[in-house]
Coordinates of C-alpha atoms in Angstrom, one line a residue:
Chain R
M292 CA 9.2 -9.2 -6.1
E293 CA 7.7 -5.9 -7.1
K294 CA 5.0 -6.5 -4.4
R295 CA 7.6 -7.3 -1.8
Y296 CA 9.5 -4.1 -2.6
Q297 CA 6.3 -2.1 -2.3
L298 CA 5.6 -3.7 1.1
N299 CA 9.1 -2.8 2.2
K300 CA 8.7 0.8 1.2
N301 CA 5.4 0.8 3.0
L302 CA 7.0 -0.3 6.3
A303 CA 9.3 2.8 6.1
Q304 CA 6.1 4.9 5.6
M305 CA 4.8 3.6 8.9
L306 CA 8.0 4.8 10.6
K307 CA 7.6 8.4 9.5
G308 CA 7.5 11.1 12.2
G309 CA 9.4 8.7 14.4
V310 CA 12.8 8.1 16.0
I311 CA 14.9 5.0 15.4
M312 CA 17.4 4.4 18.2
D313 CA 20.7 2.6 18.4
V314 CA 20.7 0.0 21.2
T315 CA 23.5 -2.3 22.3
N316 CA 21.6 -4.6 24.8
V317 CA 18.2 -5.6 26.0
G318 CA 18.1 -3.0 28.7
Q319 CA 18.7 -0.2 26.2
A320 CA 16.1 -1.7 23.9
R321 CA 13.6 -1.5 26.6
I322 CA 14.4 2.1 27.4
A323 CA 14.1 3.0 23.7
E324 CA 10.7 1.3 23.3
E325 CA 9.5 2.9 26.6
A326 CA 10.6 6.3 25.3
G327 CA 8.5 5.9 22.2
A328 CA 11.0 4.8 19.6
V329 CA 9.4 3.5 16.3
A330 CA 12.2 1.0 15.9
V331 CA 15.6 0.0 17.3
M332 CA 18.9 -0.6 15.6
A333 CA 20.6 -3.5 17.3
L334 CA 24.4 -3.2 17.3
E335 CA 27.3 -4.2 19.5
R336 CA 28.9 -0.7 19.8
V337 CA 27.4 2.7 19.1
P338 CA 29.2 4.7 16.5
A339 CA 31.0 6.9 19.1
D340 CA 32.6 3.7 20.5
I341 CA 33.4 2.3 17.1
R342 CA 35.2 5.5 16.4
R343 CA 37.1 5.5 19.7
D344 CA 38.1 1.8 19.5
G345 CA 39.2 1.7 15.9
G346 CA 39.7 -1.7 14.2
V347 CA 37.3 -3.5 12.0
A348 CA 33.6 -3.0 12.8
R349 CA 31.4 -5.9 11.7
M350 CA 27.8 -7.2 11.9
S351 CA 26.7 -7.8 15.5
D352 CA 26.4 -11.2 17.1
P353 CA 23.1 -12.8 15.9
K354 CA 22.4 -13.9 19.5
M355 CA 22.4 -10.4 20.7
I356 CA 20.2 -9.3 17.8
R357 CA 17.8 -12.2 18.6
E358 CA 17.6 -11.2 22.3
I359 CA 16.7 -7.7 21.4
K360 CA 14.1 -8.9 18.9
E361 CA 12.5 -11.0 21.7
T362 CA 12.5 -8.0 24.0
V363 CA 10.7 -5.4 22.0
S364 CA 7.5 -5.3 20.0
I365 CA 8.6 -2.5 17.7
P366 CA 10.6 -3.2 14.5
V367 CA 14.2 -4.3 14.9
M368 CA 17.0 -3.2 12.5
A369 CA 20.6 -4.3 12.3
K370 CA 23.6 -3.2 10.3
A371 CA 25.6 -5.1 7.6
R372 CA 28.8 -3.9 6.2
I373 CA 28.7 -2.2 2.8
G374 CA 28.9 -4.9 0.1
H375 CA 28.8 -7.7 2.6
F376 CA 25.9 -9.7 1.2
V377 CA 26.5 -12.7 3.5
E378 CA 26.1 -10.6 6.6
A379 CA 22.8 -9.5 5.0
Q380 CA 21.8 -13.1 4.3
I381 CA 22.4 -13.9 8.0
L382 CA 20.4 -10.9 9.2
E383 CA 17.6 -11.9 6.8
A384 CA 17.7 -15.4 8.3
I385 CA 17.3 -14.0 11.8
G386 CA 14.0 -12.5 10.6
I387 CA 14.6 -8.9 11.7
D388 CA 12.6 -6.1 10.0
Y389 CA 15.2 -3.9 8.3
I390 CA 18.9 -4.1 7.3
D391 CA 21.0 -1.0 7.4
E392 CA 23.8 -1.3 4.9
S393 CA 26.0 1.0 6.9
E394 CA 29.1 3.1 6.5
V395 CA 29.5 3.0 10.3
L396 CA 30.8 -0.5 9.9
T397 CA 34.0 -1.2 7.9
P398 CA 33.2 -1.7 4.2
A399 CA 33.6 -5.2 2.9
D400 CA 33.7 -4.1 -0.7
N401 CA 35.5 -1.1 -2.0
V402 CA 33.5 -0.8 -5.2
N403 CA 30.1 -2.4 -4.9
H404 CA 27.1 -2.2 -2.6
I405 CA 24.9 -5.2 -1.9
D406 CA 22.4 -6.1 -4.6
K407 CA 19.4 -5.5 -2.5
T408 CA 16.9 -6.7 -5.1
A409 CA 18.2 -10.3 -4.3
F410 CA 16.6 -10.0 -0.8
E411 CA 13.1 -10.2 0.6
I412 CA 14.0 -8.1 3.6
P413 CA 14.1 -4.3 3.2
F414 CA 17.3 -2.2 3.3
V415 CA 18.0 1.3 4.4
C416 CA 21.1 3.0 3.1
G417 CA 23.0 6.2 3.7
A418 CA 23.5 9.0 1.2
R419 CA 25.2 12.4 1.1
N420 CA 23.5 13.7 -2.0
L421 CA 20.7 12.8 -4.5
G422 CA 22.9 10.8 -6.8
E423 CA 24.1 8.5 -4.0
A424 CA 20.5 8.1 -2.8
L425 CA 19.2 7.2 -6.2
R426 CA 22.1 4.7 -6.8
R427 CA 21.1 3.0 -3.6
I428 CA 17.4 3.0 -4.5
G429 CA 18.5 1.6 -7.9
E430 CA 20.2 -1.3 -6.1
G431 CA 16.9 -1.9 -4.2
A432 CA 17.0 0.2 -1.0
S433 CA 13.5 0.9 0.2
M434 CA 14.5 3.7 2.6
I435 CA 17.2 6.3 2.6
R436 CA 18.9 8.2 5.4
T437 CA 21.2 11.1 5.0
K438 CA 24.6 10.0 6.4
G439 CA 25.7 12.9 8.5
E440 CA 28.7 11.9 10.5
A441 CA 27.9 9.2 13.0
G442 CA 29.4 9.1 16.5
T443 CA 30.2 12.8 16.6
G444 CA 27.2 14.5 18.2
D445 CA 27.8 17.2 15.6
V446 CA 24.7 17.8 13.5
V447 CA 26.6 19.9 10.8
E448 CA 27.1 17.1 8.4
A449 CA 23.5 15.8 8.6
V450 CA 22.5 19.4 7.7
T451 CA 25.0 19.6 4.9
H452 CA 23.8 16.3 3.4
M453 CA 20.1 17.2 3.6
R454 CA 20.7 20.6 2.1
T455 CA 22.7 19.0 -0.7
M456 CA 19.9 16.6 -1.3
L457 CA 17.3 19.4 -1.4
N458 CA 19.4 21.5 -3.8
D459 CA 20.0 18.5 -6.1
M460 CA 16.2 17.8 -6.1
R461 CA 15.4 21.4 -6.9
R462 CA 17.8 21.3 -9.8
V463 CA 16.3 18.1 -11.2
Q464 CA 12.8 19.4 -10.8
S465 CA 13.4 22.7 -12.5
A466 CA 15.4 21.2 -15.4
S467 CA 13.8 20.6 -18.7
Q468 CA 13.1 17.1 -20.0
M469 CA 16.0 17.5 -22.4
E470 CA 18.5 18.1 -19.6
L471 CA 17.6 15.1 -17.5
M472 CA 20.0 12.6 -19.2
R473 CA 22.8 15.0 -18.7
I474 CA 22.0 15.3 -15.0
A475 CA 21.6 11.5 -14.6
K476 CA 25.1 11.2 -16.0
E477 CA 26.5 13.9 -13.8
F478 CA 24.8 12.5 -10.6
G479 CA 25.7 8.9 -11.6
A480 CA 22.0 8.0 -11.0
P481 CA 19.6 5.8 -12.9
F482 CA 17.7 7.8 -15.5
D483 CA 14.2 6.5 -14.5
L484 CA 14.8 7.6 -10.9
I485 CA 15.9 11.1 -12.0
Q486 CA 12.7 11.1 -14.1
F487 CA 10.7 10.3 -11.0
V488 CA 12.3 13.1 -9.0
H489 CA 11.7 15.5 -11.9
D490 CA 8.0 14.5 -12.1
N491 CA 7.3 14.2 -8.3
G492 CA 9.7 16.6 -6.6
K493 CA 10.6 14.0 -4.0
L494 CA 12.4 10.7 -3.5
P495 CA 10.5 7.5 -4.3
V496 CA 11.2 6.3 -0.8
V497 CA 11.1 7.6 2.8
N498 CA 14.1 9.7 3.8
F499 CA 15.3 9.9 7.5
A500 CA 18.2 12.0 8.9
A501 CA 21.1 10.3 10.7
G502 CA 24.6 11.0 12.0
G503 CA 25.2 13.6 14.7
I504 CA 21.7 14.2 16.1
A505 CA 22.2 14.7 19.9
T506 CA 19.4 17.0 21.1
P507 CA 15.7 17.5 20.6
A508 CA 16.5 20.8 18.8
D509 CA 18.8 18.8 16.4
A510 CA 16.0 16.4 15.7
A511 CA 13.5 19.2 15.1
L512 CA 16.0 21.0 12.9
M513 CA 16.2 18.0 10.6
M514 CA 12.5 17.6 10.6
Q515 CA 12.0 21.3 9.6
L516 CA 14.5 20.8 6.8
G517 CA 12.1 18.2 5.5
V518 CA 13.2 14.7 6.5
D519 CA 10.6 12.1 7.4
G520 CA 12.1 11.1 10.8
V521 CA 15.4 10.6 12.5
F522 CA 18.0 8.0 13.5
V523 CA 19.7 8.7 16.8
G524 CA 22.9 6.6 17.4
S525 CA 25.3 7.6 20.1
G526 CA 23.3 10.7 21.0
I527 CA 21.1 8.9 23.5
F528 CA 23.1 6.3 25.4
K529 CA 26.2 8.5 25.5
A530 CA 24.2 11.3 27.2
G531 CA 23.8 11.9 30.9
N532 CA 20.2 10.8 31.2
P533 CA 19.3 8.4 28.3
E534 CA 15.7 7.8 29.4
K535 CA 14.8 11.5 29.5
R536 CA 16.7 12.4 26.4
A537 CA 15.3 9.5 24.3
K538 CA 11.7 10.6 25.3
A539 CA 12.5 14.3 24.6
I540 CA 13.8 13.5 21.1
V541 CA 10.7 11.5 20.3
E542 CA 8.5 14.4 21.4
A543 CA 10.6 16.9 19.4
V544 CA 10.1 14.9 16.2
T545 CA 6.3 15.1 16.7
Y546 CA 6.2 18.8 17.7
Y547 CA 9.1 19.9 15.5
N548 CA 7.2 23.0 14.4
D549 CA 6.1 24.2 17.8
P550 CA 8.9 26.2 19.5
Q551 CA 6.9 26.6 22.8
K552 CA 6.6 22.8 23.1
L553 CA 10.2 22.4 22.0
A554 CA 11.4 24.7 24.8
K555 CA 9.6 22.7 27.4
I556 CA 10.8 19.4 25.9
S557 CA 14.4 20.6 25.9
E558 CA 14.4 21.5 29.6
D559 CA 16.5 19.8 32.2
L560 CA 17.8 16.8 30.1
G561 CA 21.2 16.6 31.8
P562 CA 24.4 16.7 29.8
A563 CA 24.3 15.8 26.1
M564 CA 27.0 13.5 24.6
V565 CA 30.3 15.4 24.7
G566 CA 30.8 15.0 21.0
I567 CA 33.6 15.7 18.5
N568 CA 33.8 18.7 16.2
I569 CA 33.8 17.5 12.6
E570 CA 37.0 19.5 11.8
D571 CA 38.9 17.5 14.4
I572 CA 38.3 14.2 12.5
D573 CA 40.9 13.3 10.0
N574 CA 39.4 12.9 6.5
K575 CA 40.2 9.3 6.3
E576 CA 38.4 8.6 9.5
R577 CA 35.1 10.1 8.3
F578 CA 32.4 7.4 8.0
A579 CA 30.4 9.4 5.5
D580 CA 33.1 9.0 2.8
R581 CA 32.6 5.3 2.9
G582 CA 30.2 4.1 0.2
W583 CA 30.2 4.9 -3.5
Chain D
M236 CA -17.7 20.1 3.1
K237 CA -16.7 17.7 5.9
K238 CA -13.5 18.4 7.7
I239 CA -11.6 15.2 8.7
G240 CA -8.6 15.2 10.9
V241 CA -5.7 12.8 10.8
L242 CA -4.0 12.2 14.2
A243 CA -0.4 13.3 13.6
M244 CA 1.6 12.1 16.5
Q245 CA 3.6 9.6 14.3
G246 CA 3.0 7.4 11.3
A247 CA 1.6 7.5 7.8
V248 CA -0.2 10.8 8.1
D249 CA 0.3 12.3 4.7
E250 CA -1.0 9.2 2.9
H251 CA -4.4 9.6 4.6
L252 CA -4.5 13.4 4.1
Q253 CA -4.0 12.9 0.3
K254 CA -6.6 10.3 0.1
L255 CA -9.2 12.4 2.0
E256 CA -8.7 15.3 -0.3
R257 CA -9.0 13.0 -3.3
V258 CA -12.4 11.8 -2.2
G259 CA -13.5 15.4 -1.7
A260 CA -13.1 16.1 2.1
T261 CA -11.1 18.8 3.7
A262 CA -8.3 17.2 5.6
C263 CA -6.0 18.5 8.4
K264 CA -3.5 17.2 10.9
V265 CA -4.5 16.9 14.5
R266 CA -1.8 17.3 17.2
N267 CA -3.6 19.2 20.0
K268 CA -6.9 19.7 21.7
E269 CA -7.9 22.8 19.8
E270 CA -7.5 21.0 16.5
L271 CA -9.6 18.2 17.9
E272 CA -12.5 20.6 18.4
Q273 CA -12.6 21.7 14.8
I274 CA -13.2 18.4 13.0
D275 CA -16.2 16.2 12.0
G276 CA -14.3 12.9 12.1
I277 CA -10.8 11.6 12.7
I278 CA -8.4 8.9 11.3
I279 CA -5.8 7.3 13.6
P280 CA -3.2 6.2 11.1
G281 CA -0.7 3.4 10.9
G282 CA 2.6 3.7 12.7
E283 CA 3.9 2.3 16.0
S284 CA 1.0 2.1 18.5
T285 CA 3.5 2.2 21.4
A286 CA 5.0 5.5 20.1
I287 CA 1.6 7.1 19.3
G288 CA 0.1 5.9 22.6
K289 CA 2.9 7.4 24.7
L290 CA 2.7 10.7 22.9
L291 CA -1.1 10.9 23.4
A292 CA -0.5 10.3 27.1
T293 CA 2.3 12.7 27.5
F294 CA 0.6 15.6 25.8
G295 CA -2.8 15.1 27.5
M296 CA -4.6 14.0 24.4
M297 CA -5.8 10.6 25.5
Q298 CA -8.8 11.8 27.6
P299 CA -10.0 14.4 25.2
L300 CA -9.8 12.1 22.2
S301 CA -11.5 9.1 23.9
K302 CA -14.2 11.5 25.2
K303 CA -14.8 12.8 21.6
I304 CA -15.1 9.3 20.3
C305 CA -17.5 8.3 23.1
S306 CA -19.7 11.3 22.4
G307 CA -20.1 10.0 18.8
M308 CA -17.4 11.5 16.6
P309 CA -16.7 9.1 13.8
V310 CA -13.2 7.5 14.0
W311 CA -11.3 5.2 11.8
G312 CA -8.2 3.4 13.0
T313 CA -5.9 1.7 10.5
C314 CA -3.4 -0.8 11.9
A315 CA -1.8 1.0 14.9
G316 CA -5.0 3.0 15.0
M317 CA -7.0 -0.2 15.5
I318 CA -4.7 -1.2 18.4
L319 CA -5.1 2.3 20.0
L320 CA -9.0 2.0 19.9
A321 CA -9.1 -1.5 21.3
K322 CA -10.3 -2.2 24.8
K323 CA -8.0 -5.1 25.1
I324 CA -4.6 -6.1 23.6
C325 CA -3.3 -9.6 23.8
D326 CA -0.3 -10.2 26.1
Q327 CA -0.5 -6.6 27.3
E328 CA -1.9 -5.3 30.6
N329 CA -2.8 -1.9 29.5
A330 CA -4.7 -0.6 26.4
Y331 CA -4.9 3.0 25.1
L332 CA -8.1 4.8 24.2
K333 CA -10.2 1.7 25.2
T334 CA -13.3 2.8 23.2
M335 CA -14.0 -0.3 21.0
D336 CA -15.0 -3.7 22.3
I337 CA -12.4 -5.8 20.5
L338 CA -9.4 -7.9 21.6
V339 CA -6.5 -7.3 19.2
R340 CA -3.2 -9.1 18.7
R341 CA -0.2 -7.0 17.8
N342 CA 2.3 -8.1 15.1
A343 CA -0.1 -11.0 14.6
Y344 CA 1.6 -12.2 11.4
G345 CA 5.2 -11.9 12.5
S346 CA 8.1 -9.7 11.2
Q347 CA 8.3 -7.6 8.1
L348 CA 9.1 -10.8 6.1
D349 CA 5.6 -11.8 6.8
S350 CA 3.9 -8.6 5.6
F351 CA 1.6 -9.3 2.6
V352 CA -1.0 -8.1 0.2
T353 CA -4.3 -9.7 -0.6
T354 CA -7.7 -8.7 -2.0
Q355 CA -11.2 -9.2 -0.4
K356 CA -14.7 -7.8 -0.4
V357 CA -15.5 -5.7 2.6
K358 CA -19.1 -5.5 3.9
H359 CA -20.8 -2.1 3.4
V360 CA -17.6 -0.6 1.9
A361 CA -17.2 -2.1 -1.6
E362 CA -19.1 -4.5 -3.9
K363 CA -15.8 -5.4 -5.6
E364 CA -12.7 -6.9 -4.1
I365 CA -10.3 -4.3 -2.8
P366 CA -6.6 -4.5 -2.2
M367 CA -5.5 -5.0 1.4
V368 CA -1.9 -4.2 2.5
F369 CA -0.8 -5.8 5.8
I370 CA 2.4 -4.3 7.3
R371 CA 3.5 -6.1 10.5
A372 CA -0.2 -6.1 11.0
P373 CA -2.4 -6.9 13.9
Y374 CA -5.7 -8.8 13.7
I375 CA -8.8 -8.9 15.8
E376 CA -8.9 -12.0 18.0
K377 CA -12.4 -11.5 19.6
V378 CA -15.3 -9.1 19.2
D379 CA -18.1 -8.2 21.5
T380 CA -21.7 -8.9 20.1
K381 CA -22.2 -5.2 19.4
V382 CA -19.3 -5.2 17.0
E383 CA -19.9 -6.0 13.4
P384 CA -17.1 -7.8 11.6
L385 CA -16.7 -6.5 8.1
A386 CA -13.9 -8.7 6.6
E387 CA -11.9 -11.8 7.4
V388 CA -8.6 -13.0 6.1
E389 CA -7.5 -16.6 6.8
G390 CA -10.1 -16.9 9.5
H391 CA -9.2 -13.7 11.4
I392 CA -11.2 -10.5 11.5
V393 CA -9.3 -7.7 9.9
A394 CA -12.0 -5.0 9.6
A395 CA -14.9 -4.2 12.0
K396 CA -17.4 -1.5 13.0
E397 CA -19.0 -0.6 16.3
K398 CA -21.3 2.5 16.2
N399 CA -19.2 5.4 15.1
M400 CA -16.0 3.4 15.2
L401 CA -14.3 1.7 12.2
V402 CA -11.1 -0.3 12.3
T403 CA -8.9 -2.0 9.7
A404 CA -5.8 -4.1 10.3
F405 CA -4.7 -3.2 6.8
H406 CA -3.9 0.1 5.0
P407 CA -6.3 1.4 2.4
E408 CA -4.3 4.6 2.3
L409 CA -1.4 2.8 0.7
T410 CA -3.4 1.6 -2.3
E411 CA -5.0 3.2 -5.4
D412 CA -8.5 2.2 -4.2
D413 CA -10.5 5.0 -2.7
S414 CA -13.6 3.1 -1.5
F415 CA -12.6 3.0 2.2
H416 CA -12.0 6.7 2.4
D417 CA -15.2 7.3 0.5
Y418 CA -17.1 5.2 3.0
F419 CA -15.6 6.8 6.0
V420 CA -16.2 10.4 4.8
K421 CA -19.8 9.4 4.3
L422 CA -20.0 8.3 7.9
C423 CA -18.8 11.6 9.1

């Protein structure tokens, strides 16, 4: 099992410097692959539509996930509800490459997340701060993404969560050995993982940004803040010219440190998704607050 | 000291950089033509070959890189890097750099659930068995006579060499073993 976990962390390493795109059908999956996505997230509705439609959001139809899997050669991910280990079992049975235990779907358990160590398939989980990230890793996640606020096209929460993560890490790193247990208690994080961050100054797994990335500049901003890659959900297929925007975001993640290239990349992309300001979303409708 | 570049369009770049420094080379990322001119050898890392290939094409790196390789600059492709170097790719019309006379099969073992680790000896590289990590890995289906196979797993070629070009379907940069990086730096 230790070997399997290592392999699962390794796959996330191969995705670094790349963009993972939400797709809802075969056509979009092709566009994503053609644009240079490193993986696709197969789901029935992008977060912006889930937010608009309301109701319970669940795992997607396995048939639709299978069709996407047959269409592309890049890794395929799909979402299970928080705590819904049977949805995860089904996704594992389909033989996709990664499960996202996601706050974008309606949680199935108000207290517990999935025991990810019980699975062979890797999991990525969302986090708003270091404690949450380490709890998920403690449960067996082999990749983390900052949550941001999905379906808004507003990058502010993604930035907040990444900055919080960085601040938390600096604090753990600069603390003395004697203070680590106190911090583990405060963060609600496993002690051995706090010890790892203290010794290494980074998470033990790859960390992507997600939730609100809508432009090449947003993607480059997150990269410059220190994430390993980005997830783009509604930002591509809710925009005016998905093909062009998808390609531009891929390019921006490679050349995130080159403003000249970024300027060129950002030209003439057509309208970005309209988006919602985070302040306009009622607290209880915020996806990021789901998960514990 | 040799200066070795790691192509940094996408993928596991840092892992190679760290390894290179550990075996005593100077390592740097390569993202443009200028950086390509300043190195003695280059590693094309693991990642998604489709993504790396498209970025190479869009930013005008495909020709300069294949030219450099054809003129004799040592290159080592791991996983996606092997696919990018191949002249032919199974079930795919087009290839990328097309410098090495091999036919490769992408995702040859299946999905992530089929990723695995094994140990093997590799000709020229190490006397002892070294760990091999296969992540959604390709393998080599066929080689031209001028290509020397270096290792086989379950009857498929997973490492090979042709003149200045070295390829592995697996990821030595993800293990504790340094012998592959040692070997490549000596080629440079």
